[in-house]
Amino acid sequence: MENSKTLDGILERYNQGKKSYWVLLDPDDFSVKEASETASRAAKAGAHAILVGGSLLHTNHLDAFVKAVRENVSIPVVLFPGDAAQVSGHADALLFLSLVSGRNPVNLIGEHVKAAPLIYRLGIEPIPTAYLLVESGIVSSVEFMSNTRPIPRNKPMIAAAHALAAQYMGMQLIYLEGGSGAKDPVPDNMIRMVRQYTKLPLIAGGGIRDAKTAQAKLAAGADIIVTGNVLRGATGISAMRSIAKAVKAFK
Ligand code: 1GP
Protein backbone atom coordinates (compact mmCIF):
# COMPACT_ATOMS: atom_id res chain seq x y z
CA MET A 1 0.00 0.00 0.00
CA GLU A 2 1.34 3.38 -1.01
CA ASN A 3 2.07 5.95 1.65
CA SER A 4 -0.43 8.82 1.53
CA LYS A 5 0.83 10.91 4.42
CA THR A 6 1.32 14.17 2.52
CA LEU A 7 -2.01 14.02 0.70
CA ASP A 8 -3.73 13.09 3.98
CA GLY A 9 -2.24 16.20 5.58
CA ILE A 10 -3.40 18.39 2.67
CA LEU A 11 -6.91 16.92 2.82
CA GLU A 12 -7.08 17.27 6.58
CA ARG A 13 -6.41 21.02 6.36
CA TYR A 14 -8.83 21.33 3.46
CA ASN A 15 -11.60 19.45 5.26
CA GLN A 16 -11.12 21.71 8.28
CA GLY A 17 -11.56 24.75 6.01
CA LYS A 18 -7.96 25.89 6.56
CA LYS A 19 -6.12 27.68 3.77
CA SER A 20 -2.50 26.80 3.00
CA TYR A 21 0.59 28.45 1.61
CA TRP A 22 3.23 26.59 -0.37
CA VAL A 23 6.59 28.08 -1.33
CA LEU A 24 8.18 26.98 -4.61
CA LEU A 25 11.95 26.77 -4.92
CA ASP A 26 13.23 26.30 -8.46
CA PRO A 27 16.62 24.52 -8.36
CA ASP A 28 17.74 26.70 -11.27
CA ASP A 29 17.28 29.85 -9.17
CA PHE A 30 18.97 28.93 -5.87
CA SER A 31 22.16 27.29 -4.70
CA VAL A 32 21.77 24.35 -2.32
CA LYS A 33 22.77 26.56 0.61
CA GLU A 34 20.38 29.36 -0.37
CA ALA A 35 17.58 26.83 -0.82
CA SER A 36 17.96 25.28 2.61
CA GLU A 37 18.11 28.72 4.27
CA THR A 38 15.13 30.01 2.29
CA ALA A 39 13.09 26.88 3.00
CA SER A 40 13.78 27.23 6.69
CA ARG A 41 12.67 30.91 6.58
CA ALA A 42 9.53 29.89 4.69
CA ALA A 43 8.69 27.24 7.27
CA LYS A 44 9.25 29.73 10.11
CA ALA A 45 7.01 32.25 8.31
CA GLY A 46 4.23 29.64 8.31
CA ALA A 47 4.45 27.91 4.91
CA HIS A 48 2.78 24.50 4.89
CA ALA A 49 4.94 22.83 2.23
CA ILE A 50 7.98 23.45 0.06
CA LEU A 51 7.64 22.69 -3.64
CA VAL A 52 10.78 21.93 -5.64
CA GLY A 53 10.86 21.96 -9.42
CA GLY A 54 10.76 23.96 -12.62
CA SER A 55 9.96 23.79 -16.31
CA LEU A 56 13.52 23.34 -17.54
CA LEU A 57 16.09 22.35 -14.89
CA HIS A 58 19.49 23.21 -16.31
CA THR A 59 21.41 22.59 -13.10
CA ASN A 60 22.46 19.17 -11.85
CA HIS A 61 22.03 19.50 -8.09
CA LEU A 62 18.41 18.37 -7.70
CA ASP A 63 19.17 15.51 -5.29
CA ALA A 64 21.46 17.58 -3.06
CA PHE A 65 18.99 20.45 -3.23
CA VAL A 66 16.01 18.37 -2.09
CA LYS A 67 18.10 16.63 0.57
CA ALA A 68 19.29 19.94 2.03
CA VAL A 69 15.77 21.37 2.08
CA ARG A 70 14.41 18.15 3.62
CA GLU A 71 17.00 18.30 6.40
CA ASN A 72 16.16 21.90 7.24
CA VAL A 73 12.38 21.84 7.56
CA SER A 74 9.73 19.63 9.12
CA ILE A 75 6.97 20.57 6.65
CA PRO A 76 6.55 18.30 3.58
CA VAL A 77 8.96 18.72 0.68
CA VAL A 78 7.04 18.04 -2.51
CA LEU A 79 8.41 17.71 -6.02
CA PHE A 80 6.75 19.84 -8.68
CA PRO A 81 8.41 18.28 -11.73
CA GLY A 82 8.63 19.72 -15.21
CA ASP A 83 9.40 16.25 -16.54
CA ALA A 84 10.38 12.70 -15.59
CA ALA A 85 13.99 13.68 -14.88
CA GLN A 86 12.96 15.71 -11.82
CA VAL A 87 12.60 12.88 -9.33
CA SER A 88 14.49 12.71 -6.06
CA GLY A 89 14.15 10.07 -3.36
CA HIS A 90 14.70 12.73 -0.69
CA ALA A 91 11.26 14.25 -1.29
CA ASP A 92 8.22 13.29 0.75
CA ALA A 93 5.86 13.41 -2.20
CA LEU A 94 5.55 14.40 -5.82
CA LEU A 95 2.74 16.20 -7.62
CA PHE A 96 2.00 13.63 -10.33
CA LEU A 97 0.94 16.36 -12.73
CA SER A 98 -1.22 15.86 -15.78
CA LEU A 99 -1.32 18.96 -17.93
CA VAL A 100 -5.00 18.44 -18.64
CA SER A 101 -5.51 21.86 -20.23
CA GLY A 102 -3.23 20.73 -23.06
CA ARG A 103 -3.55 18.07 -25.70
CA ASN A 104 0.05 16.91 -25.69
CA PRO A 105 0.25 13.20 -24.81
CA VAL A 106 3.78 13.65 -23.48
CA ASN A 107 2.39 15.72 -20.57
CA LEU A 108 -0.70 13.57 -20.15
CA ILE A 109 0.93 10.12 -19.98
CA GLY A 110 4.40 10.02 -21.59
CA GLU A 111 6.53 11.51 -18.81
CA HIS A 112 4.40 9.68 -16.26
CA VAL A 113 5.31 6.28 -17.67
CA LYS A 114 9.00 7.19 -17.61
CA ALA A 115 8.83 8.40 -14.00
CA ALA A 116 6.52 5.76 -12.49
CA PRO A 117 9.04 2.90 -11.92
CA LEU A 118 11.49 5.27 -10.24
CA ILE A 119 8.79 6.76 -8.03
CA TYR A 120 7.84 3.20 -7.07
CA ARG A 121 11.40 2.14 -6.28
CA LEU A 122 12.21 5.27 -4.32
CA GLY A 123 8.97 5.04 -2.36
CA ILE A 124 7.93 8.65 -3.05
CA GLU A 125 4.26 9.44 -2.56
CA PRO A 126 2.68 10.41 -5.90
CA ILE A 127 -0.25 12.85 -5.65
CA PRO A 128 -2.44 12.77 -8.79
CA THR A 129 -2.85 16.43 -9.71
CA ALA A 130 -4.71 18.09 -12.57
CA TYR A 131 -2.59 20.92 -13.89
CA LEU A 132 -4.49 23.63 -15.76
CA LEU A 133 -2.47 26.29 -17.52
CA VAL A 134 -4.32 29.58 -17.85
CA GLU A 135 -3.52 32.49 -20.16
CA SER A 136 -1.70 35.10 -18.06
CA GLY A 137 -0.40 37.90 -20.25
CA ILE A 138 2.93 36.22 -21.04
CA VAL A 139 4.13 33.13 -22.90
CA SER A 140 5.00 31.10 -19.82
CA SER A 141 7.79 28.51 -19.64
CA VAL A 142 5.13 25.82 -19.19
CA GLU A 143 3.35 26.91 -22.37
CA PHE A 144 6.54 26.99 -24.37
CA MET A 145 8.11 23.81 -23.01
CA SER A 146 4.92 21.73 -23.18
CA ASN A 147 3.89 23.06 -26.57
CA THR A 148 0.31 23.44 -25.32
CA ARG A 149 -2.07 26.38 -25.36
CA PRO A 150 -3.33 27.85 -22.09
CA ILE A 151 -7.04 28.17 -21.30
CA PRO A 152 -8.30 31.62 -22.37
CA ARG A 153 -8.62 33.77 -19.23
CA ASN A 154 -12.09 34.99 -20.18
CA LYS A 155 -13.46 31.42 -20.41
CA PRO A 156 -13.95 30.26 -16.81
CA MET A 157 -16.34 27.49 -17.82
CA ILE A 158 -13.65 25.86 -19.95
CA ALA A 159 -11.46 25.69 -16.84
CA ALA A 160 -14.34 24.29 -14.77
CA ALA A 161 -15.04 21.61 -17.40
CA HIS A 162 -11.38 20.52 -17.35
CA ALA A 163 -11.31 20.45 -13.55
CA LEU A 164 -14.50 18.44 -13.38
CA ALA A 165 -13.24 15.94 -15.95
CA ALA A 166 -10.04 15.57 -13.92
CA GLN A 167 -12.07 14.97 -10.76
CA TYR A 168 -14.06 12.27 -12.57
CA MET A 169 -10.75 10.73 -13.67
CA GLY A 170 -9.72 10.38 -10.03
CA MET A 171 -7.25 13.20 -9.60
CA GLN A 172 -6.90 14.53 -6.08
CA LEU A 173 -5.86 18.15 -6.48
CA ILE A 174 -6.57 20.89 -9.03
CA TYR A 175 -3.73 23.30 -9.79
CA LEU A 176 -4.76 26.51 -11.60
CA GLU A 177 -1.49 27.83 -13.01
CA GLY A 178 -0.75 31.19 -14.59
CA GLY A 179 2.86 30.12 -15.14
CA SER A 180 5.88 31.31 -13.25
CA GLY A 181 6.28 35.07 -13.53
CA ALA A 182 2.75 35.49 -14.90
CA LYS A 183 1.79 39.09 -15.58
CA ASP A 184 -1.81 38.41 -14.53
CA PRO A 185 -2.58 35.66 -12.02
CA VAL A 186 -5.46 33.25 -12.61
CA PRO A 187 -8.67 35.36 -12.65
CA ASP A 188 -10.88 35.35 -9.57
CA ASN A 189 -14.02 34.51 -11.56
CA MET A 190 -12.30 31.45 -13.03
CA ILE A 191 -11.33 30.26 -9.54
CA ARG A 192 -14.95 30.83 -8.44
CA MET A 193 -16.30 28.80 -11.34
CA VAL A 194 -13.90 25.89 -10.78
CA ARG A 195 -14.76 25.97 -7.06
CA GLN A 196 -18.45 25.83 -7.87
CA TYR A 197 -18.10 22.73 -10.04
CA THR A 198 -15.48 20.69 -8.20
CA LYS A 199 -14.98 19.43 -4.67
CA LEU A 200 -11.20 18.99 -4.77
CA PRO A 201 -8.63 21.21 -3.05
CA LEU A 202 -7.78 24.04 -5.39
CA ILE A 203 -4.25 25.37 -5.78
CA ALA A 204 -3.62 28.80 -7.35
CA GLY A 205 -0.18 29.88 -8.52
CA GLY A 206 1.64 32.04 -11.01
CA GLY A 207 2.10 35.79 -10.68
CA ILE A 208 1.00 36.08 -7.04
CA ARG A 209 3.37 38.68 -5.61
CA ASP A 210 1.58 40.26 -2.64
CA ALA A 211 -0.76 39.53 0.25
CA LYS A 212 -3.69 41.37 -1.30
CA THR A 213 -3.63 39.22 -4.45
CA ALA A 214 -3.27 36.06 -2.35
CA GLN A 215 -6.31 37.08 -0.30
CA ALA A 216 -8.34 37.73 -3.45
CA LYS A 217 -7.55 34.22 -4.74
CA LEU A 218 -8.51 32.69 -1.39
CA ALA A 219 -11.74 34.71 -1.30
CA ALA A 220 -12.57 33.41 -4.79
CA GLY A 221 -12.23 29.83 -3.53
CA ALA A 222 -8.57 28.82 -3.77
CA ASP A 223 -7.40 26.62 -0.88
CA ILE A 224 -3.66 26.70 -1.45
CA ILE A 225 -1.53 29.63 -2.64
CA VAL A 226 1.79 28.97 -4.36
CA THR A 227 4.46 31.60 -4.87
CA GLY A 228 7.87 31.22 -6.46
CA ASN A 229 9.29 34.31 -8.10
CA VAL A 230 8.38 36.67 -5.30
CA LEU A 231 11.29 35.25 -3.30
CA ARG A 232 13.82 36.56 -5.75
CA GLY A 233 15.17 40.03 -5.13
CA ALA A 234 15.88 42.15 -2.11
CA THR A 235 12.33 42.23 -0.72
CA GLY A 236 11.61 38.55 -1.36
CA ILE A 237 11.66 37.29 2.19
CA SER A 238 9.48 40.09 3.55
CA ALA A 239 6.97 39.62 0.70
CA MET A 240 6.84 35.89 1.48
CA ARG A 241 6.28 36.63 5.17
CA SER A 242 3.41 38.99 4.45
CA ILE A 243 1.75 36.45 2.10
CA ALA A 244 2.15 33.72 4.76
CA LYS A 245 0.57 36.03 7.32
CA ALA A 246 -2.35 36.86 5.00
CA VAL A 247 -3.04 33.17 4.31
CA LYS A 248 -2.93 32.36 8.02
CA ALA A 249 -5.25 35.27 8.91
CA PHE A 250 -7.73 34.56 6.11
CA LYS A 251 -11.29 33.99 7.32
C1 1GP B 1 4.77 28.56 -10.97
O1 1GP B 1 2.74 28.68 -9.77
C2 1GP B 1 4.12 28.77 -9.66
O2 1GP B 1 4.68 27.27 -11.39
C3 1GP B 1 4.60 30.05 -9.03
O3 1GP B 1 4.56 31.14 -9.90
O4 1GP B 1 6.85 32.09 -9.73
O5 1GP B 1 4.95 33.51 -10.57
O6 1GP B 1 5.09 32.85 -8.16
P1 1GP B 1 5.42 32.47 -9.56
mmCIF file of C-alpha atoms and ligand atoms in Angstrom:
data_model
loop_
_atom_site.group_PDB
_atom_site.id
_atom_site.type_symbol
_atom_site.label_atom_id
_atom_site.label_comp_id
_atom_site.label_asym_id
_atom_site.label_seq_id
_atom_site.Cartn_x
_atom_site.Cartn_y
_atom_site.Cartn_z
ATOM 1 C CA MET A 1 0.000 0.000 0.000
ATOM 2 C CA GLU A 2 1.345 3.379 -1.006
ATOM 3 C CA ASN A 3 2.073 5.948 1.652
ATOM 4 C CA SER A 4 -0.431 8.823 1.533
ATOM 5 C CA LYS A 5 0.832 10.912 4.419
ATOM 6 C CA THR A 6 1.322 14.167 2.518
ATOM 7 C CA LEU A 7 -2.015 14.021 0.704
ATOM 8 C CA ASP A 8 -3.731 13.088 3.977
ATOM 9 C CA GLY A 9 -2.238 16.205 5.582
ATOM 10 C CA ILE A 10 -3.398 18.386 2.674
ATOM 11 C CA LEU A 11 -6.912 16.916 2.823
ATOM 12 C CA GLU A 12 -7.081 17.275 6.582
ATOM 13 C CA ARG A 13 -6.406 21.016 6.361
ATOM 14 C CA TYR A 14 -8.825 21.328 3.456
ATOM 15 C CA ASN A 15 -11.602 19.451 5.256
ATOM 16 C CA GLN A 16 -11.116 21.707 8.278
ATOM 17 C CA GLY A 17 -11.562 24.749 6.011
ATOM 18 C CA LYS A 18 -7.965 25.889 6.558
ATOM 19 C CA LYS A 19 -6.116 27.682 3.773
ATOM 20 C CA SER A 20 -2.501 26.799 3.001
ATOM 21 C CA TYR A 21 0.593 28.446 1.608
ATOM 22 C CA TRP A 22 3.230 26.592 -0.373
ATOM 23 C CA VAL A 23 6.591 28.079 -1.327
ATOM 24 C CA LEU A 24 8.177 26.982 -4.609
ATOM 25 C CA LEU A 25 11.953 26.767 -4.917
ATOM 26 C CA ASP A 26 13.228 26.295 -8.460
ATOM 27 C CA PRO A 27 16.617 24.516 -8.363
ATOM 28 C CA ASP A 28 17.741 26.704 -11.268
ATOM 29 C CA ASP A 29 17.280 29.854 -9.169
ATOM 30 C CA PHE A 30 18.974 28.933 -5.870
ATOM 31 C CA SER A 31 22.163 27.287 -4.697
ATOM 32 C CA VAL A 32 21.766 24.345 -2.318
ATOM 33 C CA LYS A 33 22.767 26.565 0.606
ATOM 34 C CA GLU A 34 20.378 29.361 -0.371
ATOM 35 C CA ALA A 35 17.585 26.827 -0.820
ATOM 36 C CA SER A 36 17.965 25.284 2.611
ATOM 37 C CA GLU A 37 18.113 28.724 4.269
ATOM 38 C CA THR A 38 15.131 30.006 2.293
ATOM 39 C CA ALA A 39 13.089 26.880 3.004
ATOM 40 C CA SER A 40 13.778 27.234 6.691
ATOM 41 C CA ARG A 41 12.667 30.909 6.579
ATOM 42 C CA ALA A 42 9.526 29.886 4.686
ATOM 43 C CA ALA A 43 8.690 27.242 7.274
ATOM 44 C CA LYS A 44 9.255 29.726 10.109
ATOM 45 C CA ALA A 45 7.010 32.246 8.305
ATOM 46 C CA GLY A 46 4.227 29.643 8.308
ATOM 47 C CA ALA A 47 4.451 27.911 4.909
ATOM 48 C CA HIS A 48 2.784 24.497 4.893
ATOM 49 C CA ALA A 49 4.938 22.826 2.226
ATOM 50 C CA ILE A 50 7.981 23.453 0.059
ATOM 51 C CA LEU A 51 7.638 22.692 -3.637
ATOM 52 C CA VAL A 52 10.778 21.934 -5.636
ATOM 53 C CA GLY A 53 10.856 21.964 -9.419
ATOM 54 C CA GLY A 54 10.757 23.963 -12.615
ATOM 55 C CA SER A 55 9.965 23.791 -16.312
ATOM 56 C CA LEU A 56 13.521 23.341 -17.539
ATOM 57 C CA LEU A 57 16.086 22.348 -14.891
ATOM 58 C CA HIS A 58 19.488 23.207 -16.315
ATOM 59 C CA THR A 59 21.405 22.592 -13.099
ATOM 60 C CA ASN A 60 22.461 19.169 -11.853
ATOM 61 C CA HIS A 61 22.031 19.504 -8.088
ATOM 62 C CA LEU A 62 18.407 18.366 -7.698
ATOM 63 C CA ASP A 63 19.174 15.511 -5.290
ATOM 64 C CA ALA A 64 21.463 17.583 -3.061
ATOM 65 C CA PHE A 65 18.988 20.455 -3.227
ATOM 66 C CA VAL A 66 16.011 18.367 -2.089
ATOM 67 C CA LYS A 67 18.100 16.633 0.569
ATOM 68 C CA ALA A 68 19.292 19.936 2.034
ATOM 69 C CA VAL A 69 15.773 21.370 2.079
ATOM 70 C CA ARG A 70 14.411 18.146 3.621
ATOM 71 C CA GLU A 71 17.004 18.295 6.398
ATOM 72 C CA ASN A 72 16.163 21.899 7.239
ATOM 73 C CA VAL A 73 12.376 21.839 7.559
ATOM 74 C CA SER A 74 9.731 19.630 9.116
ATOM 75 C CA ILE A 75 6.967 20.572 6.645
ATOM 76 C CA PRO A 76 6.545 18.302 3.577
ATOM 77 C CA VAL A 77 8.959 18.720 0.676
ATOM 78 C CA VAL A 78 7.038 18.044 -2.511
ATOM 79 C CA LEU A 79 8.413 17.709 -6.024
ATOM 80 C CA PHE A 80 6.750 19.837 -8.683
ATOM 81 C CA PRO A 81 8.408 18.283 -11.726
ATOM 82 C CA GLY A 82 8.630 19.718 -15.214
ATOM 83 C CA ASP A 83 9.403 16.245 -16.539
ATOM 84 C CA ALA A 84 10.382 12.697 -15.589
ATOM 85 C CA ALA A 85 13.990 13.677 -14.881
ATOM 86 C CA GLN A 86 12.965 15.706 -11.822
ATOM 87 C CA VAL A 87 12.601 12.876 -9.328
ATOM 88 C CA SER A 88 14.487 12.708 -6.055
ATOM 89 C CA GLY A 89 14.155 10.074 -3.360
ATOM 90 C CA HIS A 90 14.699 12.725 -0.686
ATOM 91 C CA ALA A 91 11.262 14.251 -1.295
ATOM 92 C CA ASP A 92 8.217 13.293 0.755
ATOM 93 C CA ALA A 93 5.859 13.405 -2.198
ATOM 94 C CA LEU A 94 5.550 14.396 -5.820
ATOM 95 C CA LEU A 95 2.741 16.203 -7.616
ATOM 96 C CA PHE A 96 2.004 13.630 -10.334
ATOM 97 C CA LEU A 97 0.940 16.357 -12.733
ATOM 98 C CA SER A 98 -1.217 15.856 -15.783
ATOM 99 C CA LEU A 99 -1.318 18.959 -17.933
ATOM 100 C CA VAL A 100 -5.003 18.439 -18.637
ATOM 101 C CA SER A 101 -5.513 21.862 -20.230
ATOM 102 C CA GLY A 102 -3.228 20.732 -23.065
ATOM 103 C CA ARG A 103 -3.552 18.070 -25.698
ATOM 104 C CA ASN A 104 0.054 16.906 -25.693
ATOM 105 C CA PRO A 105 0.247 13.196 -24.812
ATOM 106 C CA VAL A 106 3.782 13.654 -23.482
ATOM 107 C CA ASN A 107 2.388 15.721 -20.575
ATOM 108 C CA LEU A 108 -0.702 13.572 -20.151
ATOM 109 C CA ILE A 109 0.929 10.120 -19.980
ATOM 110 C CA GLY A 110 4.401 10.017 -21.592
ATOM 111 C CA GLU A 111 6.532 11.506 -18.807
ATOM 112 C CA HIS A 112 4.398 9.676 -16.257
ATOM 113 C CA VAL A 113 5.309 6.283 -17.671
ATOM 114 C CA LYS A 114 9.002 7.193 -17.606
ATOM 115 C CA ALA A 115 8.831 8.399 -13.997
ATOM 116 C CA ALA A 116 6.523 5.758 -12.493
ATOM 117 C CA PRO A 117 9.045 2.905 -11.919
ATOM 118 C CA LEU A 118 11.494 5.269 -10.236
ATOM 119 C CA ILE A 119 8.791 6.761 -8.025
ATOM 120 C CA TYR A 120 7.837 3.196 -7.074
ATOM 121 C CA ARG A 121 11.402 2.139 -6.280
ATOM 122 C CA LEU A 122 12.214 5.266 -4.324
ATOM 123 C CA GLY A 123 8.969 5.043 -2.356
ATOM 124 C CA ILE A 124 7.933 8.646 -3.046
ATOM 125 C CA GLU A 125 4.258 9.443 -2.555
ATOM 126 C CA PRO A 126 2.678 10.408 -5.905
ATOM 127 C CA ILE A 127 -0.248 12.849 -5.653
ATOM 128 C CA PRO A 128 -2.436 12.767 -8.786
ATOM 129 C CA THR A 129 -2.851 16.426 -9.712
ATOM 130 C CA ALA A 130 -4.713 18.087 -12.566
ATOM 131 C CA TYR A 131 -2.591 20.920 -13.890
ATOM 132 C CA LEU A 132 -4.486 23.628 -15.762
ATOM 133 C CA LEU A 133 -2.467 26.290 -17.517
ATOM 134 C CA VAL A 134 -4.318 29.581 -17.851
ATOM 135 C CA GLU A 135 -3.519 32.492 -20.160
ATOM 136 C CA SER A 136 -1.705 35.100 -18.057
ATOM 137 C CA GLY A 137 -0.400 37.901 -20.249
ATOM 138 C CA ILE A 138 2.930 36.218 -21.036
ATOM 139 C CA VAL A 139 4.128 33.134 -22.897
ATOM 140 C CA SER A 140 5.004 31.096 -19.824
ATOM 141 C CA SER A 141 7.788 28.515 -19.643
ATOM 142 C CA VAL A 142 5.125 25.820 -19.192
ATOM 143 C CA GLU A 143 3.353 26.914 -22.372
ATOM 144 C CA PHE A 144 6.541 26.990 -24.368
ATOM 145 C CA MET A 145 8.115 23.811 -23.011
ATOM 146 C CA SER A 146 4.920 21.734 -23.175
ATOM 147 C CA ASN A 147 3.891 23.062 -26.574
ATOM 148 C CA THR A 148 0.313 23.441 -25.320
ATOM 149 C CA ARG A 149 -2.073 26.375 -25.355
ATOM 150 C CA PRO A 150 -3.331 27.846 -22.088
ATOM 151 C CA ILE A 151 -7.037 28.167 -21.303
ATOM 152 C CA PRO A 152 -8.302 31.617 -22.367
ATOM 153 C CA ARG A 153 -8.623 33.766 -19.232
ATOM 154 C CA ASN A 154 -12.088 34.987 -20.178
ATOM 155 C CA LYS A 155 -13.457 31.416 -20.413
ATOM 156 C CA PRO A 156 -13.947 30.259 -16.806
ATOM 157 C CA MET A 157 -16.341 27.486 -17.824
ATOM 158 C CA ILE A 158 -13.648 25.858 -19.951
ATOM 159 C CA ALA A 159 -11.460 25.692 -16.836
ATOM 160 C CA ALA A 160 -14.344 24.289 -14.769
ATOM 161 C CA ALA A 161 -15.037 21.608 -17.397
ATOM 162 C CA HIS A 162 -11.375 20.519 -17.346
ATOM 163 C CA ALA A 163 -11.307 20.449 -13.550
ATOM 164 C CA LEU A 164 -14.500 18.439 -13.376
ATOM 165 C CA ALA A 165 -13.244 15.939 -15.953
ATOM 166 C CA ALA A 166 -10.036 15.572 -13.916
ATOM 167 C CA GLN A 167 -12.068 14.965 -10.759
ATOM 168 C CA TYR A 168 -14.061 12.265 -12.566
ATOM 169 C CA MET A 169 -10.749 10.733 -13.665
ATOM 170 C CA GLY A 170 -9.720 10.381 -10.034
ATOM 171 C CA MET A 171 -7.245 13.195 -9.604
ATOM 172 C CA GLN A 172 -6.897 14.527 -6.076
ATOM 173 C CA LEU A 173 -5.856 18.154 -6.479
ATOM 174 C CA ILE A 174 -6.569 20.887 -9.028
ATOM 175 C CA TYR A 175 -3.733 23.301 -9.794
ATOM 176 C CA LEU A 176 -4.756 26.510 -11.596
ATOM 177 C CA GLU A 177 -1.492 27.833 -13.009
ATOM 178 C CA GLY A 178 -0.755 31.186 -14.587
ATOM 179 C CA GLY A 179 2.857 30.124 -15.138
ATOM 180 C CA SER A 180 5.876 31.306 -13.254
ATOM 181 C CA GLY A 181 6.278 35.067 -13.530
ATOM 182 C CA ALA A 182 2.747 35.492 -14.899
ATOM 183 C CA LYS A 183 1.792 39.086 -15.575
ATOM 184 C CA ASP A 184 -1.805 38.413 -14.530
ATOM 185 C CA PRO A 185 -2.576 35.663 -12.018
ATOM 186 C CA VAL A 186 -5.461 33.246 -12.612
ATOM 187 C CA PRO A 187 -8.668 35.362 -12.650
ATOM 188 C CA ASP A 188 -10.884 35.354 -9.566
ATOM 189 C CA ASN A 189 -14.021 34.508 -11.565
ATOM 190 C CA MET A 190 -12.297 31.452 -13.030
ATOM 191 C CA ILE A 191 -11.326 30.257 -9.542
ATOM 192 C CA ARG A 192 -14.951 30.827 -8.440
ATOM 193 C CA MET A 193 -16.297 28.799 -11.342
ATOM 194 C CA VAL A 194 -13.897 25.888 -10.778
ATOM 195 C CA ARG A 195 -14.757 25.973 -7.061
ATOM 196 C CA GLN A 196 -18.446 25.829 -7.869
ATOM 197 C CA TYR A 197 -18.099 22.728 -10.044
ATOM 198 C CA THR A 198 -15.483 20.691 -8.201
ATOM 199 C CA LYS A 199 -14.982 19.428 -4.672
ATOM 200 C CA LEU A 200 -11.199 18.988 -4.775
ATOM 201 C CA PRO A 201 -8.628 21.206 -3.048
ATOM 202 C CA LEU A 202 -7.778 24.039 -5.387
ATOM 203 C CA ILE A 203 -4.247 25.372 -5.779
ATOM 204 C CA ALA A 204 -3.622 28.800 -7.351
ATOM 205 C CA GLY A 205 -0.182 29.877 -8.519
ATOM 206 C CA GLY A 206 1.636 32.037 -11.009
ATOM 207 C CA GLY A 207 2.097 35.791 -10.681
ATOM 208 C CA ILE A 208 0.996 36.083 -7.036
ATOM 209 C CA ARG A 209 3.374 38.676 -5.607
ATOM 210 C CA ASP A 210 1.583 40.258 -2.642
ATOM 211 C CA ALA A 211 -0.756 39.525 0.252
ATOM 212 C CA LYS A 212 -3.689 41.374 -1.304
ATOM 213 C CA THR A 213 -3.628 39.221 -4.446
ATOM 214 C CA ALA A 214 -3.266 36.057 -2.346
ATOM 215 C CA GLN A 215 -6.309 37.082 -0.297
ATOM 216 C CA ALA A 216 -8.345 37.729 -3.447
ATOM 217 C CA LYS A 217 -7.548 34.224 -4.736
ATOM 218 C CA LEU A 218 -8.513 32.686 -1.391
ATOM 219 C CA ALA A 219 -11.736 34.706 -1.301
ATOM 220 C CA ALA A 220 -12.569 33.408 -4.790
ATOM 221 C CA GLY A 221 -12.229 29.829 -3.530
ATOM 222 C CA ALA A 222 -8.569 28.815 -3.773
ATOM 223 C CA ASP A 223 -7.401 26.620 -0.881
ATOM 224 C CA ILE A 224 -3.659 26.704 -1.447
ATOM 225 C CA ILE A 225 -1.531 29.628 -2.637
ATOM 226 C CA VAL A 226 1.788 28.969 -4.363
ATOM 227 C CA THR A 227 4.461 31.602 -4.865
ATOM 228 C CA GLY A 228 7.873 31.219 -6.458
ATOM 229 C CA ASN A 229 9.290 34.308 -8.102
ATOM 230 C CA VAL A 230 8.378 36.666 -5.298
ATOM 231 C CA LEU A 231 11.290 35.245 -3.298
ATOM 232 C CA ARG A 232 13.817 36.561 -5.747
ATOM 233 C CA GLY A 233 15.172 40.027 -5.134
ATOM 234 C CA ALA A 234 15.876 42.152 -2.112
ATOM 235 C CA THR A 235 12.327 42.230 -0.722
ATOM 236 C CA GLY A 236 11.606 38.555 -1.362
ATOM 237 C CA ILE A 237 11.664 37.292 2.195
ATOM 238 C CA SER A 238 9.480 40.091 3.550
ATOM 239 C CA ALA A 239 6.967 39.620 0.701
ATOM 240 C CA MET A 240 6.845 35.888 1.475
ATOM 241 C CA ARG A 241 6.276 36.631 5.171
ATOM 242 C CA SER A 242 3.407 38.990 4.447
ATOM 243 C CA ILE A 243 1.746 36.452 2.101
ATOM 244 C CA ALA A 244 2.146 33.715 4.756
ATOM 245 C CA LYS A 245 0.568 36.034 7.324
ATOM 246 C CA ALA A 246 -2.345 36.865 5.002
ATOM 247 C CA VAL A 247 -3.042 33.169 4.312
ATOM 248 C CA LYS A 248 -2.928 32.362 8.023
ATOM 249 C CA ALA A 249 -5.249 35.266 8.912
ATOM 250 C CA PHE A 250 -7.734 34.556 6.108
ATOM 251 C CA LYS A 251 -11.290 33.994 7.322
HETATM 252 C C1 1GP B 1 4.773 28.558 -10.974
HETATM 253 O O1 1GP B 1 2.742 28.679 -9.768
HETATM 254 C C2 1GP B 1 4.121 28.772 -9.660
HETATM 255 O O2 1GP B 1 4.681 27.272 -11.391
HETATM 256 C C3 1GP B 1 4.596 30.047 -9.025
HETATM 257 O O3 1GP B 1 4.564 31.138 -9.902
HETATM 258 O O4 1GP B 1 6.846 32.090 -9.731
HETATM 259 O O5 1GP B 1 4.955 33.506 -10.569
HETATM 260 O O6 1GP B 1 5.092 32.854 -8.163
HETATM 261 P P1 1GP B 1 5.417 32.470 -9.563
#
